[in-house]
Amino acid sequence: MKKAISAILVSGVVLLLLSLALLYFVINVFPSQAEEYFSPVFRWSSAGTDWMFYAHPFVLSIALKWFWERYKDILPGGTFMKALEMAFVYGIVAMLPVLWLTFSAIDISPVMVLSWLGYGILQSFVAGLIFATLNP
Amino acid sequence: MRFLLLIILICFSSFQSRNVSGSWVIERNSTLAIDGSSNINQFTCDIREYVRTDTLKSVNDQARKKYFFSNSNLSVDLKRFDCHHKYITADFRKMLKTDAYPNLVIRFISLDEFHGEGIVKGLVDIELAGKKKRMEINYNCSHIGSNQLRLQGEKIMKFSDFELEAPRKIGGLIKINEEINVHFNLYFRKLNS
C-alpha cells in the first residue's frame, strides 16, 4: 500500500511538472495555438477551479495506477514497452472517444484536440515508466 | 458694513468677468485605443470612429488658469471595441461586463489653460463597469486650424482600479495582464467663445 501511494505521488508530481513544461513550451513556441485558450468555450476565469488543474496529474496517476495493477501482467515487453502499451491503451480506449465527443460538441480546433490526445498519451507513457520502475 | 459688501460685490463681479464660457463638439474622427497584454501576446483594442457628437461645456477660469467642464461626458460604446483577435475581443467585452455596463464614460472635470501647443494636465472621471475613478491625464494639445483642437494622451490603468478581474485560464498559467495603457486621440471643434 505504501509503495502504491508513493508511486502515485511520484507519478503525480512528475506529471504536474510535465504539464507545466508542456504548457510553457506551447506558450513560447506555438503562441497562436495557446491563444485558443482565450476562446469563450473555455471557462472565462479559472480562479475558482485552479486547484483542479493542479490536482489533475494526481487524479490521473490514481486512475492509471489502478489500471497498471490490474493489467501489468498482460502488458508485453520490458519497462519501455509496457509503458508504451499502457499509453496507447489509455489514448485509444479512454481519450479518443471522449475527445471525439468533445470536438463534436464544442468549438475548438482539430489541432487543439490532437494536442490533448498527444498530451494524454505522453502523460500515460511517463506514468507507465514510473510504475514499471517502482512497481514492476 | 456697506463698504465691506461693496468690496465683496466688486470682487465677485470681477471674478465673474474673468470667466469665459465655451462649447466644444467632439469630432467623429476621435479615437480611443487600449493596449493590453497577456503572457502569450500583446493586443490593441480600439474604436476607430467616435459616432456620437457629444458637446462639452467649458468655463475658462482665467484666475486659476483652468478650463472647468460641466455635464461634459464622452460616452463610448464598449461593444464597438475591436481587439483584432476574435478570442481576445470576446473575453475583453466580457471582462468589462458590457452586457450590464455597455458604455465607458469619460467625464471631463478640468483642463489646464493652454496657449498654442504643448502638454496640459486634465482631470477626468472615468466610469467603467459601474465603477468610477478620478484620474489625471497629461495631454499633448495642438490646434488644428482656428477652431479645432486635438488632445492626445495616454494613461496606464489597472483592471483592479475598476474592480474588474482579468481572465485567466488553465490554472492561471494563461492570463491577461492587469495593466492596460489607454490612448486618447480626441478632436474638438469649438462652437463659440
Short mmCIF file of C-alpha atoms in Angstrom, two decimals, chain B residues 27-28 30 47 49-54 75 77 80:
data_model
loop_
_atom_site.label_atom_id
_atom_site.label_comp_id
_atom_site.label_asym_id
_atom_site.label_seq_id
_atom_site.Cartn_x
_atom_site.Cartn_y
_atom_site.Cartn_z
CA GLU B 27 -15.45 65.21 -33.62
CA ARG B 28 -16.22 61.87 -35.26
CA SER B 30 -11.69 60.93 -32.41
CA ILE B 47 -12.55 52.32 -31.61
CA GLU B 49 -14.56 56.40 -35.03
CA TYR B 50 -16.50 58.28 -32.38
CA VAL B 51 -20.04 58.10 -33.73
CA ARG B 52 -21.70 60.33 -31.15
CA THR B 53 -21.37 64.07 -31.21
CA ASP B 54 -21.31 64.98 -27.54
CA SER B 75 -19.59 58.13 -23.82
CA ASP B 77 -19.92 52.10 -26.73
CA ARG B 80 -17.65 48.64 -30.67
#
